[in-house]
Coordinates of C-alpha atoms in Angstrom, one line a residue:
M23 CA -39.3 -73.7 -41.3
V24 CA -38.2 -72.8 -38.4
R25 CA -38.7 -75.3 -35.4
R26 CA -39.3 -74.3 -31.9
D27 CA -36.5 -75.6 -29.6
E28 CA -37.7 -78.2 -27.3
L29 CA -38.3 -77.5 -23.7
H30 CA -35.0 -78.0 -21.7
I31 CA -35.0 -78.2 -17.2
T32 CA -35.5 -74.7 -15.1
V33 CA -32.6 -72.8 -14.5
P34 CA -32.0 -69.9 -12.8
N35 CA -33.7 -66.4 -14.6
L36 CA -31.0 -64.5 -14.1
F37 CA -29.3 -67.6 -16.6
R38 CA -32.2 -66.4 -19.1
C39 CA -32.5 -63.9 -21.2
P40 CA -35.0 -61.8 -21.1
I41 CA -36.9 -62.2 -25.2
S42 CA -35.7 -65.6 -26.1
M43 CA -36.0 -66.5 -22.9
D44 CA -33.1 -68.9 -23.6
V45 CA -30.3 -69.3 -21.1
M46 CA -27.4 -66.8 -22.1
R47 CA -24.4 -68.4 -24.2
S48 CA -23.5 -64.9 -24.5
P49 CA -24.7 -62.5 -22.3
V50 CA -24.2 -58.7 -22.5
S51 CA -25.7 -55.5 -20.8
L52 CA -26.8 -52.7 -21.6
S53 CA -26.8 -49.3 -19.9
T54 CA -29.6 -50.1 -17.9
G55 CA -27.6 -53.2 -16.0
V56 CA -30.2 -55.6 -17.8
T57 CA -28.4 -58.1 -19.6
Y58 CA -29.8 -60.1 -22.4
E59 CA -28.1 -62.6 -25.3
R60 CA -26.0 -60.9 -27.9
S61 CA -28.4 -62.2 -30.6
S62 CA -31.8 -61.2 -29.3
I63 CA -30.4 -57.8 -27.9
Q64 CA -28.7 -56.7 -31.5
H65 CA -31.9 -57.4 -33.9
W66 CA -33.3 -55.6 -30.8
L67 CA -31.7 -52.0 -31.2
D68 CA -31.1 -53.3 -35.3
S69 CA -35.4 -53.2 -36.3
G70 CA -34.6 -49.9 -34.8
H71 CA -35.4 -49.1 -30.6
D72 CA -34.6 -47.5 -28.2
T73 CA -35.5 -48.7 -25.0
C74 CA -34.6 -51.5 -22.6
P75 CA -37.4 -54.2 -23.6
A76 CA -37.1 -55.4 -20.1
T77 CA -38.1 -51.6 -18.6
M78 CA -38.9 -49.6 -21.5
Q79 CA -36.1 -46.7 -19.8
I80 CA -34.8 -44.9 -23.3
L81 CA -31.4 -46.5 -23.7
Q82 CA -28.8 -42.9 -23.4
S83 CA -26.8 -45.1 -25.3
K84 CA -27.1 -48.6 -27.1
D85 CA -23.8 -49.6 -26.7
F86 CA -23.5 -53.6 -25.0
V87 CA -20.5 -54.7 -22.9
P88 CA -19.9 -58.7 -22.1
N89 CA -21.1 -60.5 -18.8
L90 CA -18.1 -61.9 -17.9
N91 CA -18.9 -63.2 -14.7
L92 CA -22.7 -63.9 -15.9
R93 CA -21.1 -66.3 -18.5
R94 CA -18.7 -68.0 -16.2
L95 CA -21.5 -68.7 -13.8
I96 CA -23.2 -69.7 -16.5
N97 CA -21.0 -72.4 -17.8
L98 CA -19.9 -73.3 -14.3
W99 CA -23.4 -74.1 -14.3
A100 CA -23.7 -75.8 -16.9
Q101 CA -20.5 -77.8 -17.0
S102 CA -22.5 -79.3 -13.2
H103 CA -25.6 -80.4 -14.6
G104 CA -24.2 -81.7 -17.4
P105 CA -27.1 -82.3 -20.3
M106 CA -29.3 -80.8 -20.0
S107 CA -32.9 -82.8 -19.9
P108 CA -36.3 -82.2 -20.5
A109 CA -38.3 -80.8 -18.0
S110 CA -40.9 -79.0 -16.6
S111 CA -42.7 -75.7 -16.6
P112 CA -40.3 -72.5 -18.0
I113 CA -41.1 -69.5 -15.7
L114 CA -41.7 -65.8 -16.5
S115 CA -41.2 -63.4 -14.0
D116 CA -42.6 -59.8 -14.4
Q117 CA -39.2 -58.4 -15.5
Q118 CA -39.1 -61.5 -18.4
L119 CA -42.5 -61.8 -20.0
R120 CA -42.7 -57.5 -20.0
G121 CA -39.1 -57.9 -22.5
L122 CA -41.8 -60.1 -24.2
V123 CA -44.8 -58.2 -24.7
Q124 CA -43.0 -55.5 -25.7
Y125 CA -40.7 -57.5 -28.0
I126 CA -43.6 -58.8 -29.8
A127 CA -45.8 -55.7 -29.7
N128 CA -43.3 -54.4 -32.1
E129 CA -44.8 -54.0 -35.9
N130 CA -42.3 -54.4 -37.7
E131 CA -41.7 -58.1 -36.6
K132 CA -43.8 -60.7 -38.8
F133 CA -40.9 -63.6 -39.0
N134 CA -37.5 -64.9 -36.4
Q135 CA -36.2 -67.2 -34.9
N136 CA -36.3 -64.4 -31.7
L137 CA -39.9 -64.0 -32.6
F138 CA -41.1 -67.6 -33.0
N139 CA -39.5 -68.8 -30.7
S140 CA -40.2 -66.1 -28.0
L141 CA -44.3 -66.9 -28.9
A142 CA -42.8 -71.2 -28.3
K143 CA -41.9 -69.9 -24.6
M144 CA -45.1 -68.3 -23.7
V145 CA -47.6 -71.1 -25.1
D146 CA -44.7 -74.0 -22.6
F147 CA -45.5 -71.3 -20.1
A148 CA -49.4 -72.0 -20.4
K149 CA -49.1 -75.3 -21.1
A150 CA -48.4 -75.6 -18.0
S151 CA -50.7 -74.5 -15.6
D152 CA -53.5 -72.9 -15.5
E153 CA -52.5 -70.6 -12.6
N154 CA -49.2 -68.8 -15.2
R155 CA -52.5 -69.1 -17.8
R156 CA -54.1 -66.2 -15.6
F157 CA -51.2 -65.2 -15.0
L158 CA -50.9 -64.4 -18.6
A159 CA -54.4 -63.0 -18.8
N160 CA -53.9 -60.4 -16.1
F161 CA -51.1 -59.1 -17.6
N162 CA -51.8 -55.8 -18.5
G163 CA -50.9 -55.6 -22.5
F164 CA -50.1 -59.1 -22.8
V165 CA -53.9 -59.7 -24.6
S166 CA -53.7 -57.1 -26.8
A167 CA -49.7 -58.1 -27.5
V168 CA -50.8 -61.0 -29.2
V169 CA -53.7 -59.4 -31.0
G170 CA -51.2 -57.4 -33.3
V171 CA -49.5 -60.3 -34.3
L172 CA -52.4 -61.8 -35.2
N173 CA -54.1 -58.7 -36.9
R174 CA -50.4 -58.0 -39.4
Q175 CA -50.0 -58.2 -42.8
G176 CA -47.3 -61.1 -43.9
V177 CA -47.7 -63.1 -40.9
E178 CA -46.3 -66.5 -41.1
I179 CA -48.3 -69.0 -41.2
E180 CA -45.7 -70.6 -37.9
V181 CA -46.3 -68.0 -36.0
L182 CA -50.1 -67.8 -36.5
E183 CA -50.8 -70.6 -35.6
L184 CA -48.3 -69.9 -31.9
V185 CA -50.6 -67.0 -31.3
M186 CA -53.2 -68.6 -32.1
R187 CA -52.6 -71.3 -29.7
L188 CA -52.3 -68.8 -26.9
L189 CA -54.9 -67.1 -27.3
D190 CA -57.2 -71.3 -27.6
L191 CA -54.9 -71.6 -23.8
I192 CA -56.5 -68.2 -22.3
S193 CA -59.2 -67.5 -23.5
P194 CA -60.8 -69.2 -20.9
Q195 CA -59.6 -66.7 -17.6
N196 CA -62.1 -64.2 -16.7
G197 CA -62.1 -61.4 -18.9
V198 CA -60.3 -62.8 -22.0
V199 CA -63.3 -63.7 -24.4
E200 CA -64.3 -59.5 -23.5
Q201 CA -60.7 -58.7 -24.8
L202 CA -59.7 -60.8 -27.4
H203 CA -64.6 -59.9 -28.7
Q204 CA -63.3 -56.1 -28.3
L205 CA -59.6 -56.9 -30.8
I206 CA -61.0 -58.6 -32.9
T207 CA -64.1 -57.4 -34.0
K208 CA -64.0 -53.5 -32.8
S209 CA -60.1 -52.5 -33.9
N210 CA -58.3 -55.2 -35.3
R211 CA -60.6 -57.2 -38.2
N212 CA -58.4 -57.8 -40.8
C213 CA -56.9 -60.2 -37.8
L214 CA -60.8 -62.3 -39.1
S215 CA -58.2 -62.3 -42.4
S216 CA -55.8 -64.4 -40.1
I217 CA -58.0 -67.2 -38.5
Q218 CA -59.5 -67.5 -42.1
F219 CA -56.2 -67.7 -43.0
L220 CA -55.6 -70.6 -40.3
L221 CA -58.8 -72.7 -40.8
E222 CA -58.0 -73.3 -45.0
R223 CA -54.0 -73.5 -44.3
G224 CA -53.6 -74.0 -40.9
S225 CA -52.4 -78.0 -39.0
L226 CA -55.3 -80.0 -37.5
R227 CA -55.2 -78.6 -34.5
S228 CA -54.9 -74.5 -35.1
K229 CA -57.4 -75.0 -37.0
I230 CA -59.5 -76.5 -34.1
E231 CA -58.1 -73.9 -32.0
S232 CA -59.0 -71.4 -34.9
A233 CA -63.0 -72.6 -34.8
R234 CA -63.1 -71.7 -30.7
V235 CA -61.9 -69.0 -30.4
L236 CA -63.5 -67.6 -33.3
G237 CA -67.2 -68.7 -31.7
S238 CA -66.0 -67.9 -28.0
I239 CA -65.8 -64.5 -28.8
A240 CA -69.4 -63.8 -31.3
L241 CA -71.0 -62.6 -28.3
D242 CA -73.3 -59.9 -30.0
A243 CA -75.4 -59.4 -33.2
D244 CA -73.6 -57.2 -34.7
S245 CA -70.3 -58.9 -34.1
K246 CA -71.7 -62.1 -35.6
R247 CA -73.2 -61.0 -38.8
L248 CA -69.2 -59.4 -39.1
M249 CA -68.0 -63.0 -38.7
A250 CA -70.8 -64.3 -40.8
E251 CA -70.9 -61.6 -43.5
K252 CA -66.7 -62.0 -43.8
E253 CA -66.1 -63.4 -47.8
G254 CA -65.3 -66.8 -47.6
L255 CA -65.2 -67.2 -43.9
L256 CA -68.4 -69.7 -43.5
S257 CA -68.1 -71.5 -47.6
V258 CA -64.4 -72.7 -45.3
L259 CA -66.2 -73.9 -42.0
N260 CA -68.6 -76.3 -44.1
H261 CA -65.3 -76.9 -46.1
L262 CA -63.8 -78.4 -43.0
L263 CA -67.6 -80.4 -42.0
S264 CA -67.2 -82.1 -45.2
S265 CA -63.3 -82.3 -46.3
E266 CA -61.9 -82.9 -42.5
T267 CA -63.0 -86.0 -40.1
D268 CA -61.5 -84.8 -37.3
R269 CA -64.7 -85.1 -34.5
S270 CA -63.0 -82.6 -32.3
L271 CA -62.5 -80.7 -35.3
H272 CA -66.6 -81.7 -36.3
D273 CA -67.5 -80.2 -32.7
A274 CA -65.4 -76.9 -33.0
V275 CA -67.1 -75.9 -36.1
F276 CA -70.0 -76.8 -35.3
S277 CA -70.3 -74.7 -32.2
C278 CA -68.9 -71.6 -33.7
L279 CA -71.2 -72.0 -36.5
V280 CA -74.6 -72.2 -33.8
S281 CA -72.8 -69.2 -32.8
L282 CA -73.1 -67.6 -36.7
S283 CA -76.6 -68.4 -37.2
V284 CA -78.4 -65.4 -36.2
T285 CA -80.1 -64.2 -39.4
R286 CA -82.1 -65.6 -41.8
S287 CA -79.4 -64.4 -44.7
I288 CA -76.7 -66.6 -42.4
K289 CA -79.3 -69.9 -42.6
S290 CA -80.2 -69.5 -45.5
E291 CA -76.1 -68.8 -46.9
L292 CA -75.7 -71.8 -44.8
V293 CA -78.3 -74.6 -46.3
R294 CA -77.2 -73.2 -49.3
F295 CA -74.0 -74.9 -49.0
G296 CA -75.8 -78.1 -48.2
L297 CA -75.2 -78.3 -44.3
V298 CA -78.5 -79.9 -44.3
Q299 CA -76.9 -83.1 -45.4
L300 CA -73.7 -83.1 -43.6
I301 CA -75.7 -82.7 -40.4
T302 CA -77.8 -85.6 -41.8
E303 CA -74.7 -87.8 -42.4
T304 CA -73.1 -86.5 -38.7
L305 CA -76.9 -87.9 -37.2
L306 CA -76.1 -90.9 -38.8
N307 CA -73.0 -91.8 -37.4
P308 CA -73.4 -92.7 -33.7
D309 CA -69.5 -91.7 -32.9
A310 CA -70.2 -87.7 -34.4
C311 CA -71.2 -84.9 -32.1
A312 CA -74.4 -85.2 -32.9
E313 CA -76.1 -82.7 -30.3
K314 CA -74.3 -80.1 -31.5
A315 CA -75.3 -80.8 -35.6
L316 CA -78.1 -81.3 -34.1
K317 CA -78.7 -77.3 -31.7
L318 CA -77.4 -76.2 -35.7
L319 CA -79.8 -78.3 -37.3
S320 CA -82.1 -76.2 -35.5
K321 CA -80.9 -73.0 -35.9
I322 CA -80.9 -73.9 -40.0
A323 CA -85.5 -75.0 -39.4
T324 CA -85.4 -71.5 -38.1
C325 CA -85.5 -70.2 -41.7
A326 CA -88.2 -71.4 -45.2
E327 CA -85.2 -72.8 -47.0
G328 CA -84.1 -74.8 -44.2
R329 CA -87.1 -76.3 -43.5
S330 CA -87.5 -77.1 -47.4
E331 CA -84.5 -78.8 -47.2
I332 CA -84.8 -80.4 -43.9
S333 CA -87.9 -81.6 -45.5
G334 CA -86.5 -83.1 -48.7
E335 CA -83.8 -85.4 -47.2
P336 CA -85.9 -88.3 -45.3
K337 CA -82.4 -89.5 -43.9
C338 CA -82.5 -86.3 -42.5
V339 CA -86.0 -86.6 -40.9
A340 CA -85.7 -90.2 -39.8
A341 CA -82.0 -88.9 -38.1
V342 CA -83.8 -87.1 -36.1
A343 CA -87.0 -88.8 -34.9
E344 CA -84.8 -91.6 -34.3
R345 CA -82.6 -89.6 -32.1
L346 CA -84.7 -87.7 -29.7
M347 CA -84.5 -88.8 -26.1
K348 CA -81.2 -90.8 -26.5
G349 CA -79.1 -88.1 -25.9
S350 CA -79.7 -84.5 -23.7
K351 CA -82.6 -83.0 -22.6
E352 CA -81.4 -80.0 -24.8
A353 CA -80.8 -82.3 -27.1
T354 CA -84.2 -83.5 -27.0
E355 CA -85.8 -80.0 -26.8
D356 CA -83.8 -79.1 -30.6
G357 CA -85.2 -82.7 -32.2
V358 CA -89.1 -81.9 -31.4
A359 CA -88.7 -78.1 -32.5
V360 CA -87.0 -79.6 -36.0
L361 CA -89.6 -82.5 -36.1
W362 CA -92.2 -79.7 -35.0
S363 CA -90.6 -76.7 -38.3
V364 CA -91.4 -80.0 -40.6
C365 CA -94.2 -81.5 -39.1
C366 CA -96.7 -79.0 -37.7
M367 CA -95.0 -75.5 -39.7
L368 CA -94.5 -76.7 -43.1
G369 CA -97.3 -79.8 -42.9
D370 CA -95.4 -82.2 -44.7
K371 CA -97.1 -85.3 -45.3
R372 CA -93.6 -87.2 -46.0
A373 CA -91.5 -86.6 -42.7
Q374 CA -95.0 -86.9 -41.1
E375 CA -95.1 -90.5 -42.3
C376 CA -91.3 -90.2 -41.4
V377 CA -92.3 -89.8 -38.1
R378 CA -95.0 -92.0 -37.4
K379 CA -93.2 -95.1 -39.2
R380 CA -89.8 -94.4 -36.0
N381 CA -92.3 -95.0 -33.4
G382 CA -92.3 -90.5 -33.2
V383 CA -96.4 -90.5 -31.2
A384 CA -94.8 -92.3 -28.1
K385 CA -91.8 -91.3 -28.6
I386 CA -93.4 -87.5 -27.9
L387 CA -96.4 -88.7 -26.2
L388 CA -93.3 -89.7 -23.8
V389 CA -90.7 -86.3 -24.0
M390 CA -94.2 -84.9 -22.7
Q391 CA -94.3 -87.1 -19.3
S392 CA -90.9 -87.2 -18.8
G393 CA -89.7 -83.9 -17.9
Y394 CA -87.6 -82.9 -21.1
C395 CA -90.5 -80.4 -22.9
E396 CA -90.5 -77.8 -19.2
G397 CA -90.6 -75.2 -21.6
H398 CA -94.1 -73.5 -22.7
F399 CA -92.7 -72.8 -25.7
V400 CA -91.7 -76.8 -26.3
R401 CA -95.0 -78.5 -24.7
R402 CA -97.2 -76.6 -27.3
M403 CA -94.6 -78.1 -30.4
C404 CA -94.7 -81.2 -28.9
G405 CA -98.9 -81.0 -28.2
D406 CA -98.9 -79.6 -32.1
L407 CA -97.3 -82.6 -33.4
M408 CA -99.4 -85.2 -31.5
K409 CA -102.3 -83.4 -33.9
V410 CA -101.0 -83.9 -36.4
L411 CA -99.1 -87.6 -36.2
S412 CA -102.1 -88.9 -34.8
V413 CA -104.4 -88.1 -38.1
G414 CA -105.6 -91.8 -38.6
L415 CA -104.1 -94.0 -36.5
G416 CA -107.3 -94.3 -34.7
M417 CA -106.9 -92.7 -32.3
G418 CA -107.9 -90.2 -29.9
L419 CA -105.8 -87.4 -27.4
S420 CA -106.5 -84.8 -25.3
Y421 CA -104.0 -83.0 -23.7
D422 CA -102.9 -80.4 -22.0
T423 CA -99.8 -78.5 -22.9
M424 CA -99.9 -76.4 -19.2
T425 CA -99.2 -80.4 -18.0
K426 CA -96.5 -83.3 -19.0
H427 CA -99.9 -85.8 -18.0
I428 CA -101.3 -87.0 -21.4
M429 CA -105.4 -88.9 -21.1
P430 CA -106.2 -91.3 -23.6
C431 CA -109.8 -91.9 -23.9

């Protein structure tokens, strides 16, 4: 396995190879006047290129000559600074980044030390600051070049992990998600296979990054269906919830599944995978990402199979009732929607009794009075729940679903 080189102290840009970004040991110059590390430019030329990576000029000759003056300067600098120590952010100039972009865009490159190092340098640069991430995101051709690596066949997992880390780092920048959506779901659909591969085989970190990127690019119904119908993808996401315990991973996967749960067939498939039981376990765990799980449960509850599965899991109904008013406004509304689906729409008597035992009537009243149900539909669901839950309790209630005030009578 290739290991990433450790970061070194910031050095003059002139001393760095535009391809590898490492300090040059054997600098050689092309006919364009640009200097590179010998091994890096030799590999570039051996791959069939006839251009200068930094300037994209066509080379009149592929010969290069040692840059002895630069080599002497580098040696003097290295002697005066002593052993190199870890340091702050690396620096990328426009010219250097242009060379790196051209290098990684080469479709023949699948795995070698230079490709790995080039991506690793970009990751280190992106991690250093938001300004660096904006620089990368706005650099012409950068996003498409990185996605292009993801789209290739037979790329080693270490390279794919670096690509996904880069995409995750720059995705919050303006316009990047839209670019990724277009490149991954519209043009380069093999990218989904690479993302699925990382979800299956990657490190914990790359699994989290892959789930986050996947969820972020589900921007319209077509892309959501495309991803959800990708053979094995939903199964892999579900398996991560059942086999992994990391909260950050669960949070990313739940968010991704919420984005993908747009059709009845998708929701039904998630039910068949046993997702209701996994969500129940999450809701019962005080340290878990319960709000994301509850959001997904509210999506599942909109299909008949989902309502049936929820009603058949008493612990699920009880957990939802217990969490009312204990989280955000949105989480409480999701909880109301789930209870309404099984208690009112499905009319499950066992679920109704389970909610009553968890002080459900008082909680629904409190929700209606507290401003948690500002939306008309949420007020209607609360009203419907009060009707079915108050039956047999000997309490008559009149309420106006257009207000938040409940008046015992």
